[in-house]
Coordinates of C-alpha atoms in Angstrom, one line a residue:
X1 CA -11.2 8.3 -19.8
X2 CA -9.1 10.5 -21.8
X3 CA -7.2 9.0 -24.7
X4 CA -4.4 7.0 -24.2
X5 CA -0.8 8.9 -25.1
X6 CA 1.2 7.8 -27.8
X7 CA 2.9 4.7 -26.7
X8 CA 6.8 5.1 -25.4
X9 CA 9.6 2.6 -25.9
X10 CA 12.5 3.4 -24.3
X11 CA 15.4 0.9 -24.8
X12 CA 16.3 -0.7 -22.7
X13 CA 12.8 -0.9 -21.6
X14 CA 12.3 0.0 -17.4
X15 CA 11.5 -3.0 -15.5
X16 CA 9.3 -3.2 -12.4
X17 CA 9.6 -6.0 -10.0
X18 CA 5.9 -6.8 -8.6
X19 CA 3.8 -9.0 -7.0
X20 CA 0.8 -9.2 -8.8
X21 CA -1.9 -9.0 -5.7
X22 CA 0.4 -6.5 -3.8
X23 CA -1.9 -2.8 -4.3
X24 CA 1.4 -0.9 -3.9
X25 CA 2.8 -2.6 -6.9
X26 CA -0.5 -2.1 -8.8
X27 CA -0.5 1.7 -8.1
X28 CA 3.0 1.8 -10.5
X29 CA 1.6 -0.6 -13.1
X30 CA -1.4 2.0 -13.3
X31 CA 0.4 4.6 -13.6
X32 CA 2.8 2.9 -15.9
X33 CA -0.1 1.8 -18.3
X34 CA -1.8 5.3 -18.0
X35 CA 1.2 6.4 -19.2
X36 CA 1.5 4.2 -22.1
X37 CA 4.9 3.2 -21.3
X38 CA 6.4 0.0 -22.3
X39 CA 8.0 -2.0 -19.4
X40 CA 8.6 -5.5 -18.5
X41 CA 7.4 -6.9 -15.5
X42 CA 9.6 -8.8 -13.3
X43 CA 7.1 -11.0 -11.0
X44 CA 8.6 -12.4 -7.9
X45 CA 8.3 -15.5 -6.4
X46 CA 7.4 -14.3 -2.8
X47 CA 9.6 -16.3 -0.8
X48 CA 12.1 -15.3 -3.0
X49 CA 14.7 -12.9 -0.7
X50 CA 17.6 -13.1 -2.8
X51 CA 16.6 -10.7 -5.5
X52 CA 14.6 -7.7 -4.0
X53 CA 17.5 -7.8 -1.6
X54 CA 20.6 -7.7 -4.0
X55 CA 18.4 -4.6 -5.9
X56 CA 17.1 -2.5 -2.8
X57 CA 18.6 -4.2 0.4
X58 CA 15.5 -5.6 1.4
X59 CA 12.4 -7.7 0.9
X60 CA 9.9 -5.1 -0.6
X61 CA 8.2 -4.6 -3.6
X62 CA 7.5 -2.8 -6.2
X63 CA 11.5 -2.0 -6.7
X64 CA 11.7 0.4 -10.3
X65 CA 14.9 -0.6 -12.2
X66 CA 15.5 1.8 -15.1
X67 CA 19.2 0.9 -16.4
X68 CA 18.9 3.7 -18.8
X69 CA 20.3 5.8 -15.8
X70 CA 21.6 2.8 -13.4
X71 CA 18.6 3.7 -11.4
X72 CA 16.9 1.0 -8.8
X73 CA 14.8 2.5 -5.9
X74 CA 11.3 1.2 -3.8
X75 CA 8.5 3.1 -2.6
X76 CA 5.6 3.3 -5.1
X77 CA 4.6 6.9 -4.5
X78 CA 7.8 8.1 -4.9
X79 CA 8.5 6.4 -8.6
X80 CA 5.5 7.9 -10.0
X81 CA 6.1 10.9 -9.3
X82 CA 9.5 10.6 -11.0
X83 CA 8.1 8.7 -14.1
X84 CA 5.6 11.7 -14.2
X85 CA 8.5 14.1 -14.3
X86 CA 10.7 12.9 -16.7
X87 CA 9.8 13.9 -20.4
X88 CA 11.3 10.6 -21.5
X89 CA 8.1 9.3 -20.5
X90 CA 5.7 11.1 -22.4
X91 CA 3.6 14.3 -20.8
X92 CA 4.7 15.2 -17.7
X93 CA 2.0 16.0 -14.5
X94 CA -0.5 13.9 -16.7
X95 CA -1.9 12.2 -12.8
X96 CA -3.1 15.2 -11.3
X97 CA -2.0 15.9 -7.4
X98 CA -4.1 14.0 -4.2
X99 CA -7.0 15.8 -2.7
X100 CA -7.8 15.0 0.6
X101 CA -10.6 12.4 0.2
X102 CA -10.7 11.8 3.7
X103 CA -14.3 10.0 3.2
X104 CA -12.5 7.6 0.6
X105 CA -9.9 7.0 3.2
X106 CA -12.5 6.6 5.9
X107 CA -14.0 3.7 3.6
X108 CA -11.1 2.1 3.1
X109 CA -10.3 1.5 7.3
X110 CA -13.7 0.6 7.7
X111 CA -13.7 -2.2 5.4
X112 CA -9.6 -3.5 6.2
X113 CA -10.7 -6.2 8.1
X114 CA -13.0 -7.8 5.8
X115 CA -11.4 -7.6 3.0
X116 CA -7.9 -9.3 4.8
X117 CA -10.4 -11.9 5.7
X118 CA -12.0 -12.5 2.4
X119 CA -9.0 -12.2 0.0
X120 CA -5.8 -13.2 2.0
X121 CA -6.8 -16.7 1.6
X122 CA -7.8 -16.3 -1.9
X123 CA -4.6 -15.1 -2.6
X124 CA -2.7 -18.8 -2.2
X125 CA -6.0 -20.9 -2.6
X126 CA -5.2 -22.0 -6.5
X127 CA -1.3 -21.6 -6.9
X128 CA -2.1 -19.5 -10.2
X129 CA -0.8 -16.2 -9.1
X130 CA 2.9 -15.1 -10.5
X131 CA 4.1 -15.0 -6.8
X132 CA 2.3 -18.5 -5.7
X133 CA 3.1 -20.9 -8.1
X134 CA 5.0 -23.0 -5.5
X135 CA 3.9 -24.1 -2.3
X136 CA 7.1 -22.8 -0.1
X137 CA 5.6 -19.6 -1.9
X138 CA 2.1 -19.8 -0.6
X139 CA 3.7 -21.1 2.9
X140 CA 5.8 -17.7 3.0
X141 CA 2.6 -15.6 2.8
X142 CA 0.6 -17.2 4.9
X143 CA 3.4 -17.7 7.8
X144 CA 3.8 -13.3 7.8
X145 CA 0.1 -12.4 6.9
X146 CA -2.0 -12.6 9.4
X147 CA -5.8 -13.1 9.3
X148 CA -8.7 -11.7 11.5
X149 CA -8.7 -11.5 14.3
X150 CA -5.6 -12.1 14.7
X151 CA -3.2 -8.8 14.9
X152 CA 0.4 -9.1 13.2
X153 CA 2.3 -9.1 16.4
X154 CA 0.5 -12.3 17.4
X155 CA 0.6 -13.9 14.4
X156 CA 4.2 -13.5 13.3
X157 CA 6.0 -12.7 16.4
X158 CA 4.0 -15.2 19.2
X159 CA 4.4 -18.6 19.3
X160 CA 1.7 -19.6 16.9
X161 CA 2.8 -23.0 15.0
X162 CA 2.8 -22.7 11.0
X163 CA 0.4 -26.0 11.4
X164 CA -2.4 -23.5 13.4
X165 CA -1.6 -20.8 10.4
X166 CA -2.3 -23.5 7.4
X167 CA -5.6 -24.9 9.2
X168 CA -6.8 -21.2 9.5
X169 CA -6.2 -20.2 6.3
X170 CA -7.9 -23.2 5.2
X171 CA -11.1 -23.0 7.2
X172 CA -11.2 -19.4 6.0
X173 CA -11.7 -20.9 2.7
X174 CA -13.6 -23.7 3.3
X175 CA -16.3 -21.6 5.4
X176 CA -19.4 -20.2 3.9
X177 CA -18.5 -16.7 2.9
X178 CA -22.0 -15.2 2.3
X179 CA -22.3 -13.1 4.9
X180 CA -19.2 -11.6 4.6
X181 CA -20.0 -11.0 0.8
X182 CA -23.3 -9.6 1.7
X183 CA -21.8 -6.8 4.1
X184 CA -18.9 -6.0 1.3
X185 CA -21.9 -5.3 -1.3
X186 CA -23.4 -2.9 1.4
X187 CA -20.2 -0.9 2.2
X188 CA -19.3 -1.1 -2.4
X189 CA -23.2 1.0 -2.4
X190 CA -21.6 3.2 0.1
X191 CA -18.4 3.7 -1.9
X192 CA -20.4 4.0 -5.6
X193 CA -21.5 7.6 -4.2
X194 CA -18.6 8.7 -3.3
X195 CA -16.8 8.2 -6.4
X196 CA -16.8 10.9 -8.7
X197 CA -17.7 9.0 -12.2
X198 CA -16.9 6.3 -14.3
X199 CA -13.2 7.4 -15.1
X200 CA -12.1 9.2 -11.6
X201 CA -13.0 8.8 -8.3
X202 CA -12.7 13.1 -7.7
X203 CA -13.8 15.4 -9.5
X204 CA -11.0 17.1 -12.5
X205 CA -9.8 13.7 -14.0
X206 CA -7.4 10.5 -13.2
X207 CA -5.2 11.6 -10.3
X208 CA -3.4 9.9 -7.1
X209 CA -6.6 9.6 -6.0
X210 CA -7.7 6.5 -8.7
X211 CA -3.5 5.4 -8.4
X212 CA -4.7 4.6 -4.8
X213 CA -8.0 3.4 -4.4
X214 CA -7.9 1.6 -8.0
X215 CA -4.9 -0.7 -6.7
X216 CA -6.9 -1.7 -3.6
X217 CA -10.3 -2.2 -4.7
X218 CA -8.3 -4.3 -7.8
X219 CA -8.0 -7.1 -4.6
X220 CA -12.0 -7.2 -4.4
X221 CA -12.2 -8.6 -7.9
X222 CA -10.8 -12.2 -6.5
X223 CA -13.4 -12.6 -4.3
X224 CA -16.6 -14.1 -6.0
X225 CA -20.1 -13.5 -5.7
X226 CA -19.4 -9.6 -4.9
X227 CA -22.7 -7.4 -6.5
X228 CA -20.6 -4.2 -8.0
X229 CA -22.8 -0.9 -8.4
X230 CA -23.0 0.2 -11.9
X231 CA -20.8 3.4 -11.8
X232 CA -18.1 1.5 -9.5
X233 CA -18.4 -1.3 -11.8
X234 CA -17.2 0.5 -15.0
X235 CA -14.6 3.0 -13.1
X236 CA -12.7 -0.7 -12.5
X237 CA -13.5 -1.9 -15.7
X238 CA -12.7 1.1 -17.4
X239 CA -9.1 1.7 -15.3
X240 CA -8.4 -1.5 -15.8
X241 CA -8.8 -1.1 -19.6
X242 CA -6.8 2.1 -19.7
X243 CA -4.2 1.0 -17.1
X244 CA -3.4 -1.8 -18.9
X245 CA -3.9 -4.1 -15.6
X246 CA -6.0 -7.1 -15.8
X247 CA -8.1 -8.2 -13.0
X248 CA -9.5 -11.4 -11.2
X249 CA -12.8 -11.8 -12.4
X250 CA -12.0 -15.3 -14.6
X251 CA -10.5 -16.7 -11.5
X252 CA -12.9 -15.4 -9.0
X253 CA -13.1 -17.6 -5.7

């Protein structure tokens, strides 16, 4: 991984409002700590409505707040590839442009199922996570986030009682996840040779690329037991060093 840029401290400092499992808030706090800028991070509680609301007229996250220039928007995407434009941030175009890694993406549908059914439940199962610490919290996920296989019309629009949700959710926990681990090792072989090196998952350096698959396969690290191939291995470890984004080994389930 290339150096780290000087750091940058803006003041005020930017805030970002996250949820610490949700991938699309990861992908900013990448590119935020690839960047070596200072922010604060604003986890919310997610049942909380209130706030993301009064910022962006909704319940979303991440939501950018940069009072600098009264700025709050959404959309991850879009607010690093403003952040990477503005030379108040340091280099500009320093995450280099998607290629169409339509074999990454091919990966990443093939294994959506499992991974919903291995780490949704991990998600709420200790409380510990920033968004989770209270148990209307945990409730709020688990009533809108379905789990296989179940589809999310069925689970949040039918008439499925919260009761049937909770006693899913915690037989998905309480069942033997072995097999399920097993087949994730297979399809993490199958994703070690597709990913470029240690530092970048396509060839030329960090790009969009890493910003997305990085923030997903972050999600896997919560799920214990998982063998990582050795390249694979150090392009999280070594991401997650440079991004400044920890992840879920030490509290592994």
């Amino acid at each position: 991984v290339a150096p780290p840029p000087p750091k940058v401290v803006l003041s005020p400092l930017p805030t970002l409002h996250v949820y610490d499992h949700c991938p699309f808030c990861v992908r900013v706090r990448l590119a935020f700590g690839y960047k070596s800028i200072k922010h604060n991070i604003n986890f919310l509680a997610n049942d909380d409505i209130p706030t993301p609301t009064a910022l962006v007229g909704k319940k979303i996250a991440p939501i950018y707040q940069f009072q600098q220039d009264d700025l709050v928007m959404a959309e991850s995407m879009d607010i690093i590839k403003l952040v990477d434009s503005d030379t108040r941030f340091g280099q500009t175009d320093c995450i280099l442009p998607a290629s169409d890694r339509t074999d990454i993406k091919a990966w990443q549908k093939s294994v959506q199922v499992l991974l919903r059914t291995l780490q949704r439940p991990r998600y709420v199962a200790t409380g510990l996570l920033p968004e989770f610490q209270t148990l209307d919290a945990r409730h709020a996920f688990i009533k809108g986030h379905q789990l296989p296989p179940y589809e999310k019309p069925e689970w949040k629009e039918g008439d499925m009682s919260m009761d049937l949700k909770l006693k899913l959710y915690a037989e998905a926990m309480a069942s033997d996840p072995s097999s399920l681990v097993a087949e994730l090792n297979e399809k993490l072989k199958e994703l070690d040779d597709m990913v470029h090196c240690e530092n970048c998952c396509s060839g030329g350096g960090f790009s969009y690329d890493d910003i997305d698959l990085w923030a997903r396969l972050r999600s896997i690290t919560i799920v214990k037991g998982v063998v990582w191939p050795k390249k694979l291995r150090a392009y999280m470890d070594n991401l997650s060093a440079r991004g400044d984004v920890p992840l879920y080994d030490e509290m592994a389930l």
